[in-house]
PDB file of C-alpha atoms in Angstrom:
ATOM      1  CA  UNK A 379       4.743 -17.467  66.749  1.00 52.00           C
ATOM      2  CA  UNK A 380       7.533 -19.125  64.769  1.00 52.00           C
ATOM      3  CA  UNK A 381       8.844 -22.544  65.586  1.00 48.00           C
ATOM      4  CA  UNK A 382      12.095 -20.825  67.249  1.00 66.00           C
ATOM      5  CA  UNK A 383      10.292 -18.519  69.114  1.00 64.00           C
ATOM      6  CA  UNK A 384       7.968 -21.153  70.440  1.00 72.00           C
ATOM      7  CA  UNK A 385      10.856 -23.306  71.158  1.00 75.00           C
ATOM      8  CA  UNK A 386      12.591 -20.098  73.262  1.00 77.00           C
ATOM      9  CA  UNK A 387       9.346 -19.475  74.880  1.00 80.00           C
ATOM     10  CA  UNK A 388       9.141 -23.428  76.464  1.00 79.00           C
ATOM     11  CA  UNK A 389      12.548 -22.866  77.370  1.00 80.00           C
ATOM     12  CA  UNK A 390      11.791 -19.719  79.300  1.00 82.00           C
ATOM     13  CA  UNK A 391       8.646 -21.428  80.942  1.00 80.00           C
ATOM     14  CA  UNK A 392      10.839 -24.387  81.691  1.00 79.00           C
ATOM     15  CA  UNK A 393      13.373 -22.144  83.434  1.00 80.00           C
ATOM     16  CA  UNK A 394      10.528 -20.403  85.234  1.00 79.00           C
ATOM     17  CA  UNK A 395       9.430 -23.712  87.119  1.00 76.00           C
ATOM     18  CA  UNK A 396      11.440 -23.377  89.915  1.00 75.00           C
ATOM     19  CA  UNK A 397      10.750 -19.852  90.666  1.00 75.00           C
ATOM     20  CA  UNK A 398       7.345 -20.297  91.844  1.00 73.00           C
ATOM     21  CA  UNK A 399       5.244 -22.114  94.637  1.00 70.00           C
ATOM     22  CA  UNK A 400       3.136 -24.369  93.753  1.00 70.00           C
ATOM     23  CA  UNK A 401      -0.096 -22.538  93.939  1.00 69.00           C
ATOM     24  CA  UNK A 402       1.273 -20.782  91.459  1.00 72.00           C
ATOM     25  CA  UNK A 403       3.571 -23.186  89.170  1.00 74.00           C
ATOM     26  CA  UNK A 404      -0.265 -24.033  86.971  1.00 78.00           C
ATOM     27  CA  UNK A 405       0.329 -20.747  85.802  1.00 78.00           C
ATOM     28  CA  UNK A 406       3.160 -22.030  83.540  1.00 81.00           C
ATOM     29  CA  UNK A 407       1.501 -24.809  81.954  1.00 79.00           C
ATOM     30  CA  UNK A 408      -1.313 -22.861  81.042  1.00 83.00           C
ATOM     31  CA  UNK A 409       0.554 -20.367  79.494  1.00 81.00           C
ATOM     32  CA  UNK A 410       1.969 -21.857  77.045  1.00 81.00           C
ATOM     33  CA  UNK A 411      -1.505 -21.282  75.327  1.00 83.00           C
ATOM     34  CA  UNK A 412      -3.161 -18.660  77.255  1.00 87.00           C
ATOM     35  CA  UNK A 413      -2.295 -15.323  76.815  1.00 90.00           C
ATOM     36  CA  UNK A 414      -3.488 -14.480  79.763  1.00 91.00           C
ATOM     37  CA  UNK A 415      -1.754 -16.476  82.325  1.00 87.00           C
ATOM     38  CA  UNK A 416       1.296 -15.446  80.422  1.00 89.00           C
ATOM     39  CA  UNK A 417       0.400 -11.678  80.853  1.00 92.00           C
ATOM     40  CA  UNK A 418       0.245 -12.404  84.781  1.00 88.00           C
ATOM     41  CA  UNK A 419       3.608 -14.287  84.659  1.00 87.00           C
ATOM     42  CA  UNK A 420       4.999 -11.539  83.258  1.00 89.00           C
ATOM     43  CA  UNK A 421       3.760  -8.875  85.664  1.00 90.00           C
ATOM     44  CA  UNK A 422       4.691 -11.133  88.395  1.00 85.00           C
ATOM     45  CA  UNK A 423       8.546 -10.835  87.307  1.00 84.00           C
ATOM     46  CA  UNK A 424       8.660  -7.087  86.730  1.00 87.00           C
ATOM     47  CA  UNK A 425       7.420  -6.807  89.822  1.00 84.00           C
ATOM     48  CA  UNK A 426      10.541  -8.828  90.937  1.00 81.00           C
ATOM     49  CA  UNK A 427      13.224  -6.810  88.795  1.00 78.00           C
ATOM     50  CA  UNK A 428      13.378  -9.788  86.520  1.00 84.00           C
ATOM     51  CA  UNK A 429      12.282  -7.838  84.144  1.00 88.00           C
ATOM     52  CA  UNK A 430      14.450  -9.543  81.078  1.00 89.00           C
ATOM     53  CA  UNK A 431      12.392 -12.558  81.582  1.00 88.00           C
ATOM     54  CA  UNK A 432       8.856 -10.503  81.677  1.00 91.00           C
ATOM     55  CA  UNK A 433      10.004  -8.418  78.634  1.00 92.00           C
ATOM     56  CA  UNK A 434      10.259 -12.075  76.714  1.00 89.00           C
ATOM     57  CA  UNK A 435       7.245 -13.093  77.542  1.00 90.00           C
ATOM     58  CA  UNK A 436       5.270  -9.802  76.779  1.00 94.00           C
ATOM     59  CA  UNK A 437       7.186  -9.531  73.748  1.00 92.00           C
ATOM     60  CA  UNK A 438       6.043 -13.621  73.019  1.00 90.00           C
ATOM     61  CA  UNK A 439       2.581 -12.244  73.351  1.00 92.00           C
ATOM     62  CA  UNK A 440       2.701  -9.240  70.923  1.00 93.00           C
ATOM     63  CA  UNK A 441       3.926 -11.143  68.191  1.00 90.00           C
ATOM     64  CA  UNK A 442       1.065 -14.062  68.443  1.00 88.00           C
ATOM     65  CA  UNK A 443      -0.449 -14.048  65.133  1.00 89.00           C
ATOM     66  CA  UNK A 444      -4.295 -12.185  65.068  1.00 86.00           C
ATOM     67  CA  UNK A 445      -6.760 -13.637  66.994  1.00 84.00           C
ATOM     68  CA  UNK A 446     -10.559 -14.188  66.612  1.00 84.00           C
ATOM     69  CA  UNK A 447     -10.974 -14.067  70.587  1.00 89.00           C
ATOM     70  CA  UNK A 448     -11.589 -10.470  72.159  1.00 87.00           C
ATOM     71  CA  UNK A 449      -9.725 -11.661  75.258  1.00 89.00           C
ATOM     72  CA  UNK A 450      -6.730 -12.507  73.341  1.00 90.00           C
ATOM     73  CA  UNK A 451      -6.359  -9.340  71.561  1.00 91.00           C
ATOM     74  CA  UNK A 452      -6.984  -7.532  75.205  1.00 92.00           C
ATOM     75  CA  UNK A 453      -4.217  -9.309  76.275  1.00 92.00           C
ATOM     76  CA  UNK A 454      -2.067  -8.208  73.843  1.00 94.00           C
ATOM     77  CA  UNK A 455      -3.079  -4.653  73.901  1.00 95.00           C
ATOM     78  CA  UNK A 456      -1.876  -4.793  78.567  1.00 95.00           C
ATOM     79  CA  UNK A 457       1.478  -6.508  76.868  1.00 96.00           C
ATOM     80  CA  UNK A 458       1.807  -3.337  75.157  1.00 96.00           C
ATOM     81  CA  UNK A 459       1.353  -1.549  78.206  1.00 96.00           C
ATOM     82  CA  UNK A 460       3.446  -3.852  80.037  1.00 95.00           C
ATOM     83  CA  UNK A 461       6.607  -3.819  78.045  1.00 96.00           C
ATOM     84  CA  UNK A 462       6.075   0.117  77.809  1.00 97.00           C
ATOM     85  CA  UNK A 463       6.315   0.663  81.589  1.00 96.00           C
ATOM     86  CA  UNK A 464       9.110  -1.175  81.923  1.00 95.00           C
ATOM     87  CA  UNK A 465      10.947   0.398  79.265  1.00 96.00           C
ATOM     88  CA  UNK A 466       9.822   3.988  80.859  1.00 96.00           C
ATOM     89  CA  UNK A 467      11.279   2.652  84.360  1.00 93.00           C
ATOM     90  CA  UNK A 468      14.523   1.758  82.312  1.00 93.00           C
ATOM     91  CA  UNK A 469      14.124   5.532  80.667  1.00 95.00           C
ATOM     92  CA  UNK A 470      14.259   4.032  77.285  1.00 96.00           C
ATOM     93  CA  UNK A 471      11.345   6.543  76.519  1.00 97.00           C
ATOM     94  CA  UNK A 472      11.783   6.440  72.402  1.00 96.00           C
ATOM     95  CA  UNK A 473      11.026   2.531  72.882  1.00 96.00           C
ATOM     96  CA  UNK A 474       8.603   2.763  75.384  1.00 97.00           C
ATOM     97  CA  UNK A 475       6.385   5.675  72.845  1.00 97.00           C
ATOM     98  CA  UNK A 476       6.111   3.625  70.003  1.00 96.00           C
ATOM     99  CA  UNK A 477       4.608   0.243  72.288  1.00 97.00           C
ATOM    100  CA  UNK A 478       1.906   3.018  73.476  1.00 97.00           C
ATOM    101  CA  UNK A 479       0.862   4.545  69.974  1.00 97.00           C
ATOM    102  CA  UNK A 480       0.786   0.390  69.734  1.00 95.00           C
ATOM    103  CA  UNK A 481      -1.515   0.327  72.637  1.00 95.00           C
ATOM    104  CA  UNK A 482      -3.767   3.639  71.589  1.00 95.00           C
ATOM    105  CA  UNK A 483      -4.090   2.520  67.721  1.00 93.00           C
ATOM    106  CA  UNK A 484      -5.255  -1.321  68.848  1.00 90.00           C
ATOM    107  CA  UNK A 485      -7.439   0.275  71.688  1.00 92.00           C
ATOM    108  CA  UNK A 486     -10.816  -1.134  71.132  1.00 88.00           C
ATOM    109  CA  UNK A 487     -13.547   1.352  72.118  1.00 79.00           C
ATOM    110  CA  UNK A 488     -16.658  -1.512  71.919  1.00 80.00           C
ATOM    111  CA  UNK A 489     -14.580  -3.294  74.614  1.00 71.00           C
ATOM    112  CA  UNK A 490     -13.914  -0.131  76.546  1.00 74.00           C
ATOM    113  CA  UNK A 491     -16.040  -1.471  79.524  1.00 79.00           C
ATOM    114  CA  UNK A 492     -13.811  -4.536  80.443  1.00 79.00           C
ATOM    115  CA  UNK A 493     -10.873  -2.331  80.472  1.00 85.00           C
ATOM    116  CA  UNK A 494      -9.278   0.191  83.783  1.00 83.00           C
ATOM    117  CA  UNK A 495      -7.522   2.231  81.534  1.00 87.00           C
ATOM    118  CA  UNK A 496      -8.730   4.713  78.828  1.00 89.00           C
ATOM    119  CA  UNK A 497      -7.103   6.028  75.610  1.00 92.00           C
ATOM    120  CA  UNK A 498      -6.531   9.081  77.449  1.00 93.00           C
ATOM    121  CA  UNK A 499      -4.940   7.321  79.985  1.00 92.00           C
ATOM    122  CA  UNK A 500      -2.434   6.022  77.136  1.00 95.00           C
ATOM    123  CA  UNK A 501      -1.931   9.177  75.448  1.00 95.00           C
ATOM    124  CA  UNK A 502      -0.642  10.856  78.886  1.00 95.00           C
ATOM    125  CA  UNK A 503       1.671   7.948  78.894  1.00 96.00           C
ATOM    126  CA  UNK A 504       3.054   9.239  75.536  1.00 97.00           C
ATOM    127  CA  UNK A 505       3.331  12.755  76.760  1.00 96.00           C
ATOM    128  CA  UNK A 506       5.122  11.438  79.705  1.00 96.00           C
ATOM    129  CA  UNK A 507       7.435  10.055  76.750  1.00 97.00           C
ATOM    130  CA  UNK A 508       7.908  12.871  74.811  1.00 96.00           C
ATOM    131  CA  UNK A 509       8.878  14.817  77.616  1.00 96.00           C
ATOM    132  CA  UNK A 510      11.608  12.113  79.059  1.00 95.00           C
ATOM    133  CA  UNK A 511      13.254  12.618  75.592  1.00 96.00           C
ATOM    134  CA  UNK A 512      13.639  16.026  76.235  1.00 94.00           C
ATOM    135  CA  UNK A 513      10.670  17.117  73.670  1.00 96.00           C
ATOM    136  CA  UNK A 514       8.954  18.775  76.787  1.00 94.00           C
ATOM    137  CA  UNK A 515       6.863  21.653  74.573  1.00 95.00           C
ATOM    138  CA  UNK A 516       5.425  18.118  72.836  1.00 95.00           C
ATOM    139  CA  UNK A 517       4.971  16.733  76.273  1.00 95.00           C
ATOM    140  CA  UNK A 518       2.997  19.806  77.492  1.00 96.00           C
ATOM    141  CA  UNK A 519       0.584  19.900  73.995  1.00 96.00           C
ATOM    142  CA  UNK A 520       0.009  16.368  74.153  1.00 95.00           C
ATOM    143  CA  UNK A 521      -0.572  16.554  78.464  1.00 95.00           C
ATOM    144  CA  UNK A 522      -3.350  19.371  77.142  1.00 95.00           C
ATOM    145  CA  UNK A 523      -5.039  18.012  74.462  1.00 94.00           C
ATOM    146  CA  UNK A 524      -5.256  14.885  76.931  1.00 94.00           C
ATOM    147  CA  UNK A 525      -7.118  17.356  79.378  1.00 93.00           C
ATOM    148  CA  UNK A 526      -9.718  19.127  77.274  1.00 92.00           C
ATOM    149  CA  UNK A 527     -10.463  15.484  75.993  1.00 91.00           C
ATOM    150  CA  UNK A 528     -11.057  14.365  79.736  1.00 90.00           C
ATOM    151  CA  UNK A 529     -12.890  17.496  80.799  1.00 87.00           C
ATOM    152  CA  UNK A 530     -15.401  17.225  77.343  1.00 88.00           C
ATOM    153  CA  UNK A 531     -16.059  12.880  78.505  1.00 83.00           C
ATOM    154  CA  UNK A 532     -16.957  14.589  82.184  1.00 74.00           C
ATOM    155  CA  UNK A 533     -13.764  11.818  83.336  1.00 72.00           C
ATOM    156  CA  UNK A 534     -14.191  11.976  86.701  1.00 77.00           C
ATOM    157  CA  UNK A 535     -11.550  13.782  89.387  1.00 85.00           C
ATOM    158  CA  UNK A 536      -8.741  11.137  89.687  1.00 88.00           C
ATOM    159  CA  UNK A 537      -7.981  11.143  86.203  1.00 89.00           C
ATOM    160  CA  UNK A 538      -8.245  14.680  85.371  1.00 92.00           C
ATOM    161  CA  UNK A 539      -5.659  15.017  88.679  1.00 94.00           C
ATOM    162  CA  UNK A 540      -2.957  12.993  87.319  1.00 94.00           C
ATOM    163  CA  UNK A 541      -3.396  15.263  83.822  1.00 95.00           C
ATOM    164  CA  UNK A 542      -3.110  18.314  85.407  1.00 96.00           C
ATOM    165  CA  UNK A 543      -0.125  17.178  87.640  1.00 96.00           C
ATOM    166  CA  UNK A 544       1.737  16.248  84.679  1.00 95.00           C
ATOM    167  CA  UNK A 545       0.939  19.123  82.870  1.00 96.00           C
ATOM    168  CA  UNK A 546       2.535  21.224  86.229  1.00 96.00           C
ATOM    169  CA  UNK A 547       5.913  18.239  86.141  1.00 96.00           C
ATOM    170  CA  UNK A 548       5.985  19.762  82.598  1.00 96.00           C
ATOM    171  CA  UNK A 549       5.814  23.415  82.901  1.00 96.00           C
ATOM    172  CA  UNK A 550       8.021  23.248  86.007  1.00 95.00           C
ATOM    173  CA  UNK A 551      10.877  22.187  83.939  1.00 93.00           C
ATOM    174  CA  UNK A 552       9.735  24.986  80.968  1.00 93.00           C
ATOM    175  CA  UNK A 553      10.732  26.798  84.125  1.00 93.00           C
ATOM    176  CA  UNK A 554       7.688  28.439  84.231  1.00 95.00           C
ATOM    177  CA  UNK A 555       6.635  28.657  87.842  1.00 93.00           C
ATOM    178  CA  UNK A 556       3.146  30.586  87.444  1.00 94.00           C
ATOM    179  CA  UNK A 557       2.101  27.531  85.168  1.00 96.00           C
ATOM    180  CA  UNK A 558       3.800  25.002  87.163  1.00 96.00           C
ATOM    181  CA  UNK A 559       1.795  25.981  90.499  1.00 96.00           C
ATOM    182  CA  UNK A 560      -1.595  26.664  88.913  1.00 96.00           C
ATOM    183  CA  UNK A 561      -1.604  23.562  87.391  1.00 97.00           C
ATOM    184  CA  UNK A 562      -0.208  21.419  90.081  1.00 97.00           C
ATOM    185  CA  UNK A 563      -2.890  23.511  92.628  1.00 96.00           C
ATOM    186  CA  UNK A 564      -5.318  21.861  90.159  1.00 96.00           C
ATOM    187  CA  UNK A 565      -4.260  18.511  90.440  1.00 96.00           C
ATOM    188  CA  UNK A 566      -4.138  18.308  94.282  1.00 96.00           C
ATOM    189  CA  UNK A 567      -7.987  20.031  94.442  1.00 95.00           C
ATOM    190  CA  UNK A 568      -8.996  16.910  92.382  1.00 94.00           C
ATOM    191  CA  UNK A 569      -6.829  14.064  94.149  1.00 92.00           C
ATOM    192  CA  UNK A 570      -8.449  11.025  96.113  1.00 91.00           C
ATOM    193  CA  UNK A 571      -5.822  11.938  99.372  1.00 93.00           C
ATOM    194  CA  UNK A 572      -2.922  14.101  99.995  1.00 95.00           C
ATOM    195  CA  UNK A 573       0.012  13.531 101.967  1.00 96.00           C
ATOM    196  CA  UNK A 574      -0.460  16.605 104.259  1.00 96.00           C
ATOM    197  CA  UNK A 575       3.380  16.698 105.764  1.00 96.00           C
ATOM    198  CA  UNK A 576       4.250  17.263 102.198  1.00 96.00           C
ATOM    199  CA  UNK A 577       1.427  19.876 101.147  1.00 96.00           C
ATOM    200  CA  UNK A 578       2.646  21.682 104.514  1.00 96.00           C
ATOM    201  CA  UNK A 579       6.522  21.768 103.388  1.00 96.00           C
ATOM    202  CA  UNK A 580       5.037  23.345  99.470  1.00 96.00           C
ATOM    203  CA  UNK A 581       3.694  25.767 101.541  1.00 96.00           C
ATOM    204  CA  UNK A 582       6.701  26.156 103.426  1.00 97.00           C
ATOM    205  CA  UNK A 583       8.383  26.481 100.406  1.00 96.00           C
ATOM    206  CA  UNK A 584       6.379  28.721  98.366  1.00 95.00           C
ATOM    207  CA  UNK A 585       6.190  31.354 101.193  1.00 95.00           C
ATOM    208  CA  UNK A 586       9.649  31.429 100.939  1.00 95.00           C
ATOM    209  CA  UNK A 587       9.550  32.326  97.397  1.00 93.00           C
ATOM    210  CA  UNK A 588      11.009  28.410  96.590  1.00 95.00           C
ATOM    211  CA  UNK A 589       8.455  27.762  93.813  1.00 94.00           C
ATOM    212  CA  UNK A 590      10.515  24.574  92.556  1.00 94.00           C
ATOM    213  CA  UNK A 591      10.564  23.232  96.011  1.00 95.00           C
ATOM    214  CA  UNK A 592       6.920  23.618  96.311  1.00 96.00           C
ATOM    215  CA  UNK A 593       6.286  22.170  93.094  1.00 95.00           C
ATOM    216  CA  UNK A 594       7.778  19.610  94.069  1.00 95.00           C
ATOM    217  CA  UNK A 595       6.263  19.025  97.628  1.00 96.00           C
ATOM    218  CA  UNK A 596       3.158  19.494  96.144  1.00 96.00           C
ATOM    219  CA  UNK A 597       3.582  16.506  93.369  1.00 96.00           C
ATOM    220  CA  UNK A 598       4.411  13.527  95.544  1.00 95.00           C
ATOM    221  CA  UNK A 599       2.098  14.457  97.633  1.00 96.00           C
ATOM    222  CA  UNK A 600      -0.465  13.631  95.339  1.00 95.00           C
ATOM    223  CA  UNK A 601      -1.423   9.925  96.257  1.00 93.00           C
ATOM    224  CA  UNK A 602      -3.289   7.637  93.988  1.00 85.00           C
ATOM    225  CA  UNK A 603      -5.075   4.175  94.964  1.00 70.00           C
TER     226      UNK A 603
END
């Protein structure tokens, strides 16, 4: 980083201090210099709504010159994550697209193994982006291409669940119905649990010929671990 980013970055950490216990104040010190603990800092205050103060520090991480070290550069590929779920949260969704192309373009597939997240995984992200700025035909292609990528790797259930109930979010507000349910049907077949008071209200719903309603239902009841 540049001296004056360096210099707002100590200034940020020194601010930080006080804001933490001290089984966790080490974390400050060290991260200064490790990406890592710096990634963790920053996770720690989105998850607090202090989310100006985690956007600096992602941001202080994505603008560290290359690195030779694997773990660095995996570091900076979750800041790009990071800063992109926050922006989503904030619906800033032409922000939050181009840190995930970011993300997908830096992915690196020979350390694929040390990662929980996929390139799929990212590029459902970005159709979750292209539909929040109102581009929901782009959402729906890129939601489908995501699929037959996931069903030709053999994914596994829990991913190919949160694809197809995206892909039903999507169609739902194409208002097509038919599309909406068949893919959203999918998605709950293929979950790890379901909250059943929901599933019974869809049910509800689509008997009474309420197929947004049971859309609906039938999304957040979906439940992911």
């Amino acid at each position: 980083m540049q001296p004056n980013a360096d210099e707002k970055l100590n200034d940020l950490l020194t601010a930080l201090r006080p804001w933490f216990g001290q089984e966790e104040v080490f974390l400050i010190d060290l991260a200064k210099q490790d990406w890592s603990a710096r990634l963790v800092l920053a996770m720690a205050l989105s998850e607090t709504e202090k989310q100006k103060e985690a956007i600096i520090l992602l941001e202080s991480i994505i603008h560290e010159p290359i690195s030779d070290r694997p773990e660095k550069e995996l570091s900076r590929l979750r800041a790009f994550l990071e800063l992109a779920h926050i922006l989503m949260e904030q619906m800033k969704y032409d922000e939050a697209e181009d840190f995930l192309w970011q993300a997908r373009n830096a992915y690196p597939a020979e350390h694929a193994k040390e990662l929980d997240f996929t390139k799929e995984d990212i590029s459902l992200f970005i159709a979750q982006c292209r539909f929040g700025q109102g581009f929901v035909q782009d959402g729906i292609d890129k939601a489908e291409e995501v699929l037959h990528k996931l069903q030709s790797m053999d994914a596994g259930g829990t991913r190919m669940a949160k694809a197809y109930q995206q892909l039903g979010w999507f169609y739902l507000h194409k208002m097509d119905a038919p599309a909406a349910l068949l893919n959203i049907k999918k998605a709950m077949k293929l979950a790890p649990e379901l909250d059943q008071q929901l599933v019974d209200e869809g049910i509800a719903a689509e008997a009474e010929g309420n197929f947004e309603k049971a859309v609906e239902q039938y999304f957040d009841s979906i439940l992911f671990h």
